mmCIF file of C-alpha atoms in Angstrom:
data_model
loop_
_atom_site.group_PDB
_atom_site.id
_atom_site.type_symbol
_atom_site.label_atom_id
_atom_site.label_comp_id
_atom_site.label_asym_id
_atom_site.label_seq_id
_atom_site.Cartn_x
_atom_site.Cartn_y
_atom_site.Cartn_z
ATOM 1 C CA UNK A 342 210.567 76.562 131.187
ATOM 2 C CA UNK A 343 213.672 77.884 132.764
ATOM 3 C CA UNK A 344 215.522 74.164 132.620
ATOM 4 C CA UNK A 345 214.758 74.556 128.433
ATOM 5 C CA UNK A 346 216.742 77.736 128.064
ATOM 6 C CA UNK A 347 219.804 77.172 129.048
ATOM 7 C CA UNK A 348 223.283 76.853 127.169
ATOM 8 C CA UNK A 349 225.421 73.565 126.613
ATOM 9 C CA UNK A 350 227.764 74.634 130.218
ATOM 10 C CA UNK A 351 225.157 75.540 132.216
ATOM 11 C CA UNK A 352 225.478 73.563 135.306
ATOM 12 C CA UNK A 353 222.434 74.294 137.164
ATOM 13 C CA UNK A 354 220.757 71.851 134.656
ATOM 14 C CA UNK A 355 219.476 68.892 136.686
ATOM 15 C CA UNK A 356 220.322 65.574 135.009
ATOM 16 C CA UNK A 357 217.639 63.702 137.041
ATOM 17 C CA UNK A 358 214.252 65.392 137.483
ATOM 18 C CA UNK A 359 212.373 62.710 139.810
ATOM 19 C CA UNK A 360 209.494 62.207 137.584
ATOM 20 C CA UNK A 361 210.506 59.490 135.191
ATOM 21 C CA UNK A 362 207.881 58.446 132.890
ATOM 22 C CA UNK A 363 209.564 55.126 132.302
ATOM 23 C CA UNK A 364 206.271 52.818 133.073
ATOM 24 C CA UNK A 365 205.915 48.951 132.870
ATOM 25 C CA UNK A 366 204.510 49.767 129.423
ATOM 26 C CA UNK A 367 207.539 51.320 128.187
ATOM 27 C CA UNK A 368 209.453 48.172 130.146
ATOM 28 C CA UNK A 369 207.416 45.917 127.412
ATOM 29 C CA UNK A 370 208.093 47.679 124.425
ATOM 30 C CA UNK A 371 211.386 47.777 125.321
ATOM 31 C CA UNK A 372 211.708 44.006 126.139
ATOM 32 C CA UNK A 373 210.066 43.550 122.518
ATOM 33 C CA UNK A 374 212.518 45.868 120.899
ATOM 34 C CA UNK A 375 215.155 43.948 122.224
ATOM 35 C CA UNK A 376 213.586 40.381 120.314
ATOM 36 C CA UNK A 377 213.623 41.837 117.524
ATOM 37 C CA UNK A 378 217.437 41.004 117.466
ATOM 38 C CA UNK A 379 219.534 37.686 117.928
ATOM 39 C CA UNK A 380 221.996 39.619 120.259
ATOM 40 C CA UNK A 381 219.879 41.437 122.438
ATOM 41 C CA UNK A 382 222.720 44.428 123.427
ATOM 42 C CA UNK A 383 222.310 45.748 119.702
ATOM 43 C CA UNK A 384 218.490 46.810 120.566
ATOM 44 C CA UNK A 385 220.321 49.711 122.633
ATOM 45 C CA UNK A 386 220.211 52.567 119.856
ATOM 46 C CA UNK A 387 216.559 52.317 118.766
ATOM 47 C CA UNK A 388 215.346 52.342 122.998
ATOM 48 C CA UNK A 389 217.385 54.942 123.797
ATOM 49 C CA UNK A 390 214.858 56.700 120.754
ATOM 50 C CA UNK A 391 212.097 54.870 122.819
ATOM 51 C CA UNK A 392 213.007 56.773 125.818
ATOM 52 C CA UNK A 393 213.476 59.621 124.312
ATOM 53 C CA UNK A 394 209.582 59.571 122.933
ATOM 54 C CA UNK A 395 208.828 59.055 126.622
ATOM 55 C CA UNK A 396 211.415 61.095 128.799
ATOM 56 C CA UNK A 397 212.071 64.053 126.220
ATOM 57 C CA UNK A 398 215.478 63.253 126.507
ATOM 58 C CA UNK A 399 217.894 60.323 127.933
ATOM 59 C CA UNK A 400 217.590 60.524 131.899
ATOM 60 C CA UNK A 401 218.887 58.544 134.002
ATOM 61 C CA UNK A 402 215.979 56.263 134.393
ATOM 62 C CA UNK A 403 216.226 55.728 130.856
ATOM 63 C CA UNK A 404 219.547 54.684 131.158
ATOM 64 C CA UNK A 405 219.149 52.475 134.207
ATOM 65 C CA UNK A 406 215.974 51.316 132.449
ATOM 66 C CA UNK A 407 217.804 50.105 129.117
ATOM 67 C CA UNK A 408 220.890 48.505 131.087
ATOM 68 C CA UNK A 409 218.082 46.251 132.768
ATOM 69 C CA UNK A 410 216.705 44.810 130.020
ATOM 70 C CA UNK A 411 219.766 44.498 128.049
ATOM 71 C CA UNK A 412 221.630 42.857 130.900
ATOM 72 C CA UNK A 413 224.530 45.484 130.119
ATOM 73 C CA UNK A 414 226.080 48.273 132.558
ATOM 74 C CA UNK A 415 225.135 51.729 133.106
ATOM 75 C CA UNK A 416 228.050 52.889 132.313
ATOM 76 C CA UNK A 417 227.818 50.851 128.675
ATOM 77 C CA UNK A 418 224.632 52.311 128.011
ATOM 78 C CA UNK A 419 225.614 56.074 129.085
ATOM 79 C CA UNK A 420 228.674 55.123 126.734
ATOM 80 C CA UNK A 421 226.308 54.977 123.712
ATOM 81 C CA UNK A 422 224.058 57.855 124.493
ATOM 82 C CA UNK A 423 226.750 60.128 125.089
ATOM 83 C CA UNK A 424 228.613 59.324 122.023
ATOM 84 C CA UNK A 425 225.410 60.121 119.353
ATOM 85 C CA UNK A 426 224.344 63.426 118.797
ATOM 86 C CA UNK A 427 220.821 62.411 118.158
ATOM 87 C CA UNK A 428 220.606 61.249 121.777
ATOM 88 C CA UNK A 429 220.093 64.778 123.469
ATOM 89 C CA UNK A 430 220.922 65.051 128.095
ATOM 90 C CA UNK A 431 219.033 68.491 127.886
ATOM 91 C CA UNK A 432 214.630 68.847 127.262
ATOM 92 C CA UNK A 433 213.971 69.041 123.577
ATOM 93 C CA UNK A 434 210.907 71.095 122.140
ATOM 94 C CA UNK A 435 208.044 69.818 120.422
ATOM 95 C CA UNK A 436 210.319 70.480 117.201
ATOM 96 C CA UNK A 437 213.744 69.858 116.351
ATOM 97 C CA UNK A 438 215.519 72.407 114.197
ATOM 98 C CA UNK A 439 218.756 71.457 112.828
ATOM 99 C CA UNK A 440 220.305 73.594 110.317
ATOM 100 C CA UNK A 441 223.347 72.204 108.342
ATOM 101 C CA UNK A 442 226.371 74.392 108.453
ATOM 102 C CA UNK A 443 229.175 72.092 107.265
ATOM 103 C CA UNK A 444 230.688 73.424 104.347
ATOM 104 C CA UNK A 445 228.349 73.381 101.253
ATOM 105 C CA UNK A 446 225.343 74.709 103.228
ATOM 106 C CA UNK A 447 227.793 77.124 104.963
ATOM 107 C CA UNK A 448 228.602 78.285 101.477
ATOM 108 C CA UNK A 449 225.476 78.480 100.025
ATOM 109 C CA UNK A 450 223.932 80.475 103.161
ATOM 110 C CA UNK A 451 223.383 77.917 106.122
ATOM 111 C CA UNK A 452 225.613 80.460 108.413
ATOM 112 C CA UNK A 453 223.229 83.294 107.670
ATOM 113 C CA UNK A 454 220.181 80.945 108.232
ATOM 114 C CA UNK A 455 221.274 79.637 111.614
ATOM 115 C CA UNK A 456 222.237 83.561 112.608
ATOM 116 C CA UNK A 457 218.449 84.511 111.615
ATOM 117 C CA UNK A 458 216.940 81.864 113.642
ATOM 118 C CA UNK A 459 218.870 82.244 116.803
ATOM 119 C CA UNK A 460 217.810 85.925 116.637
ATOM 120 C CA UNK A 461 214.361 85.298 115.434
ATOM 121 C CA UNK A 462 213.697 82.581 118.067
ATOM 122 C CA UNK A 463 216.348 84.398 120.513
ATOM 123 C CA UNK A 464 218.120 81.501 121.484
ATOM 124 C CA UNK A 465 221.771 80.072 121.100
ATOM 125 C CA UNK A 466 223.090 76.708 119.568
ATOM 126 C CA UNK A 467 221.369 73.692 121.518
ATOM 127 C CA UNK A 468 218.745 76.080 123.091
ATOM 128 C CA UNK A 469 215.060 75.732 123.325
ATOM 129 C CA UNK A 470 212.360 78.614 123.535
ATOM 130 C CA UNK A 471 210.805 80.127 126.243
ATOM 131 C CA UNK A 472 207.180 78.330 125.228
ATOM 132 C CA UNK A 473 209.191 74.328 124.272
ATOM 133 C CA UNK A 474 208.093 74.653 120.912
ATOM 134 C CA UNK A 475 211.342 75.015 119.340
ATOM 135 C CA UNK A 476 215.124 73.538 120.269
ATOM 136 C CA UNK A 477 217.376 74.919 117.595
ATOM 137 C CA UNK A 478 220.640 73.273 116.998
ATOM 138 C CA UNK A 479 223.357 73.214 114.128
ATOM 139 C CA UNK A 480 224.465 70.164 112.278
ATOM 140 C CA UNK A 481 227.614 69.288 110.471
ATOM 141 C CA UNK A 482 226.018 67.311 107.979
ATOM 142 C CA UNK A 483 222.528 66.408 106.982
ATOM 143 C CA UNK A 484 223.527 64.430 104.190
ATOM 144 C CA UNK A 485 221.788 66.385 101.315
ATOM 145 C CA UNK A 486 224.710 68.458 99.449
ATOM 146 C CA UNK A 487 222.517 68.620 96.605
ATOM 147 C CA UNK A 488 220.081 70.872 98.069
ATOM 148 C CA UNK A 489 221.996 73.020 99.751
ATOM 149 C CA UNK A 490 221.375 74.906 102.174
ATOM 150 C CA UNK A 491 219.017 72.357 104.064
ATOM 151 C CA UNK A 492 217.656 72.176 107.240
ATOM 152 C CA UNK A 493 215.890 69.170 109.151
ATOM 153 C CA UNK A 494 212.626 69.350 111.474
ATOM 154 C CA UNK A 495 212.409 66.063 113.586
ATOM 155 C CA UNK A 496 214.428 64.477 111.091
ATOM 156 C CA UNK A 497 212.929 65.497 108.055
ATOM 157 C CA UNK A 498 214.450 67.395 105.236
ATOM 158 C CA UNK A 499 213.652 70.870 104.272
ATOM 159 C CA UNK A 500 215.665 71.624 100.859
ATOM 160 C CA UNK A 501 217.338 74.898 99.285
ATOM 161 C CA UNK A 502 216.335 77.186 102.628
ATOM 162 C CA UNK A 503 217.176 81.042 102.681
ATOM 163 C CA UNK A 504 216.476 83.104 105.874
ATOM 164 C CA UNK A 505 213.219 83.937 104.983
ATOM 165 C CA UNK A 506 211.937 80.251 104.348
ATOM 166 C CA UNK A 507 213.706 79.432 107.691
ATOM 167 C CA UNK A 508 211.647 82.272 109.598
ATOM 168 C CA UNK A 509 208.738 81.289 108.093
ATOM 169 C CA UNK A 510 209.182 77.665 108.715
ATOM 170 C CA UNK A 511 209.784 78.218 112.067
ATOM 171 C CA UNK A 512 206.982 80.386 112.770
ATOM 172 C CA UNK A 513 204.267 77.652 110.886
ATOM 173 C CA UNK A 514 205.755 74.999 113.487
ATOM 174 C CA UNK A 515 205.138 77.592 116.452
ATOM 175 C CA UNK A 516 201.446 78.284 115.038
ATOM 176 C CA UNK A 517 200.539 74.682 115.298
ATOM 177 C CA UNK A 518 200.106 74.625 111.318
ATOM 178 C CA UNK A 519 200.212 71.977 109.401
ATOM 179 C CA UNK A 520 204.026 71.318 107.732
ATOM 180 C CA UNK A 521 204.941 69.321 105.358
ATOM 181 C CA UNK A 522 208.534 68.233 104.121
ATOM 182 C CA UNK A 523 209.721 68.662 100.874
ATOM 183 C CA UNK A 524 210.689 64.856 100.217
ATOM 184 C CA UNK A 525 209.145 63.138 103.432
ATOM 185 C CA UNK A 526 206.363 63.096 105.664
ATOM 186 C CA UNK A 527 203.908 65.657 107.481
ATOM 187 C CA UNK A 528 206.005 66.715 110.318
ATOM 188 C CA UNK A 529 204.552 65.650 113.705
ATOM 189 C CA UNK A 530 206.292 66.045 117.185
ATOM 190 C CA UNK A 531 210.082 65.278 117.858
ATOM 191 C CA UNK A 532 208.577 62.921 120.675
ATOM 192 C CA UNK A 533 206.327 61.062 117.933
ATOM 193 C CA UNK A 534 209.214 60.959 115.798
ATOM 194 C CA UNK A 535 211.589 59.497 118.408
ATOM 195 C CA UNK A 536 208.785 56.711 118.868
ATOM 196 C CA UNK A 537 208.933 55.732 115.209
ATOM 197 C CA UNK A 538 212.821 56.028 115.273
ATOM 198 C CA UNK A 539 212.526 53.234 117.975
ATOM 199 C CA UNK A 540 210.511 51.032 115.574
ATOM 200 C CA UNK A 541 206.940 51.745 116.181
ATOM 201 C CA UNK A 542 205.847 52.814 112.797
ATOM 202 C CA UNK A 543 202.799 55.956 112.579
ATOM 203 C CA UNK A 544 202.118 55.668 108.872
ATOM 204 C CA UNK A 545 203.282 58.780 107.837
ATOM 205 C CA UNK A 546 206.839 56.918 106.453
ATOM 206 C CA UNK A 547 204.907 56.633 102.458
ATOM 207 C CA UNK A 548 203.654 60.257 102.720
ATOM 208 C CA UNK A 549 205.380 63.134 99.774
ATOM 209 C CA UNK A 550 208.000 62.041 96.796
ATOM 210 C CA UNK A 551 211.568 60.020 98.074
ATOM 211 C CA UNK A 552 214.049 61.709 95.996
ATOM 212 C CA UNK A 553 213.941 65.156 94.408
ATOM 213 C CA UNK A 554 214.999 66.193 90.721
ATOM 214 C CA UNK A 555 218.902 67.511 92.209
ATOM 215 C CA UNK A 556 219.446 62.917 93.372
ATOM 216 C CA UNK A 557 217.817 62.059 90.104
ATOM 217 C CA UNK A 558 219.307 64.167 87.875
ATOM 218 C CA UNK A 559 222.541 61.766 86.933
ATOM 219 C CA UNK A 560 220.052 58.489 86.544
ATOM 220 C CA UNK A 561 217.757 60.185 84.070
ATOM 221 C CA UNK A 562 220.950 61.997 82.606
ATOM 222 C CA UNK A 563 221.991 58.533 82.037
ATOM 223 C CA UNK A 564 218.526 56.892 80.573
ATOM 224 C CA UNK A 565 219.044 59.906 77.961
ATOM 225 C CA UNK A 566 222.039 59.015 76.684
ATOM 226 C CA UNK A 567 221.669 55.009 77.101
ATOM 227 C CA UNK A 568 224.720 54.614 79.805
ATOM 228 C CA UNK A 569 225.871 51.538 81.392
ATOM 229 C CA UNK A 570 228.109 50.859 84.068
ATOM 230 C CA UNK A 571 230.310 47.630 84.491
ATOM 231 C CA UNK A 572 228.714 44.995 85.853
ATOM 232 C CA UNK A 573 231.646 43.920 87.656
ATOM 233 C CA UNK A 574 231.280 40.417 85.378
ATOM 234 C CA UNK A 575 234.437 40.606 83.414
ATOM 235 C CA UNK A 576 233.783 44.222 82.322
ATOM 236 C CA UNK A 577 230.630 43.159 80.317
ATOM 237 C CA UNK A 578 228.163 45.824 80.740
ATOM 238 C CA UNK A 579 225.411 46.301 83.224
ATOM 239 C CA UNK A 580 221.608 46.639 82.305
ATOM 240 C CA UNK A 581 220.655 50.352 81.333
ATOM 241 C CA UNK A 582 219.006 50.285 84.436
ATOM 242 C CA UNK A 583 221.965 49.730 86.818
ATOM 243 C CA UNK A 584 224.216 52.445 88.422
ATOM 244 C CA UNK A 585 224.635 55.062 85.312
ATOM 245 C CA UNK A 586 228.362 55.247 83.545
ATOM 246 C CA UNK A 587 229.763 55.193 80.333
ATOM 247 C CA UNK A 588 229.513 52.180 77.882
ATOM 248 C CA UNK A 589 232.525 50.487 76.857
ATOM 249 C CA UNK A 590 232.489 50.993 72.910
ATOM 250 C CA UNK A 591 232.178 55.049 73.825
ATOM 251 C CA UNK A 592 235.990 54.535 74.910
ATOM 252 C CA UNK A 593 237.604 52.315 72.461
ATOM 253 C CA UNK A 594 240.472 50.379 74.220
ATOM 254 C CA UNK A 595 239.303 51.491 77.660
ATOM 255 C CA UNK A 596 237.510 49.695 80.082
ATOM 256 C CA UNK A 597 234.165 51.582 81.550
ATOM 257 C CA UNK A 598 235.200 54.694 83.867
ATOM 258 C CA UNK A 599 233.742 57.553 85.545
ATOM 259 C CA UNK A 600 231.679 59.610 83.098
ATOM 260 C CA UNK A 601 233.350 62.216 81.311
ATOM 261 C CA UNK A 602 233.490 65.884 82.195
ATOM 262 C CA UNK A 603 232.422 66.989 78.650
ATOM 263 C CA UNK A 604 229.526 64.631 78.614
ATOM 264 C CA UNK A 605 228.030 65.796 81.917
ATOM 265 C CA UNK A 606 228.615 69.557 80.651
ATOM 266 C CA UNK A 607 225.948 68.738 77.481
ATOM 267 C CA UNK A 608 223.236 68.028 78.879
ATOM 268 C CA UNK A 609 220.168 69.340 76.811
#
């Protein structure tokens, strides 16, 4: 597992291992991923996921692989996959650990969780354990300010995280138990998730609630207090159950604006 362990400069890391696992099969889904789309070249991003479910990674087979059935370039294709941060050059575990440390989360403790797991798991940013259970990684945003500090597994949100939680999360994925996000679905492998990513659905996309109380809170806020937003038809208001704001006769004169500071302060 040496080739899993290593840091973001190593250069011993081979790019090309010899033992593609690119197969005729993957050849068709590919070729059907790419009808799926009336200009074939924008099938790229969701394959590269496809070989990532098959390779572990993007290899150069992959690459080679894509450029074929796409009719582009290698260097086009290694364009794209170098450019995402989703799209990793190095093994990735069974699990994906991201842990958000842009500034919110950083404030509200993702720093401290992202120290605890690189000495818990003893590994550095990018890094994968000694058994390939676990590549850990920071992220500069997982789009979830409202629960800060969050953390991802394979893509799936884990909400308001403290060092502990993260330990313990970590350890449950190690175990082989069963673990469940917050607001998505049972988590399976990063490979199984890279195979859905690529548009090859499992079933688990309907498992667990959507949105948690923290995205809601501003639409029922709104129901409460019978808020309307402009409807962008001459400033008439919006149904109640439109995009939440102010109602025009609660600012005489004015037309409908962002909802006042006061207001949001009240809640009861």
């Amino acid at each position: 597992m040496a080739e899993n362990h290593t840091t973001a400069t190593d250069k011993t890391v081979p790019y090309s291992t010899g033992d593609s696992k690119i197969t005729e099969t993957t050849l068709a889904e590919m070729r059907e991923i790419a009808a799926r789309y009336p200009v074939a070249r924008s099938a790229l991003l969701p394959m590269l996921h496809l070989v990532q479910s098959v390779e572990g990674r993007v290899t150069p087979e992959g690459i080679d692989a894509c450029a074929e059935v796409l009719g582009l370039t290698g260097a086009e294709v290694s364009a794209v996959a170098t450019f995402y941060t989703m799209y990793k050059r190095r093994p990735v575990g069974d699990y994906h650990v991201g842990v958000c440390t842009n500034t919110l989360c950083a404030v509200m403790g993702g720093d401290l969780i992202f120290d605890r797991l690189k000495q818990h798991l003893d590994v550095g940013n990018d890094e994968t354990t000694e058994d390939g259970k676990i590549t850990l990684e920071h992220l500069e945003c997982n789009a979830a300010c409202d629960y800060a500090p969050v953390m991802m597994v394979n893509w799936e949100f884990f909400d308001d995280m403290t060092p502990e939680s993260a330990t313990q999360l970590v350890d449950d994925l190690r175990a082989g138990n069963e673990v469940k996000s917050p607001r998505g679905a049972t988590i399976c492998t990063w490979r199984e998730a890279e195979r859905v990513l690529a548009g090859f659905p499992d079933g688990r996309a309907d498992e667990g609630p959507t949105g948690g109380k923290a995205s809601l809170a501003g639409l029922r806020l709104a129901r409460e207090r019978n808020w309307t937003a402009p409807s962008g038809n001459g400033g008439a208001p919006a149904p109640l159950d439109a995009v939440p704001g102010p109602r025009p006769e609660d600012q005489p004169g004015r037309e409908s604006q962002a909802v006042h500071t006061d207001d949001t302060r009240k809640e009861d």
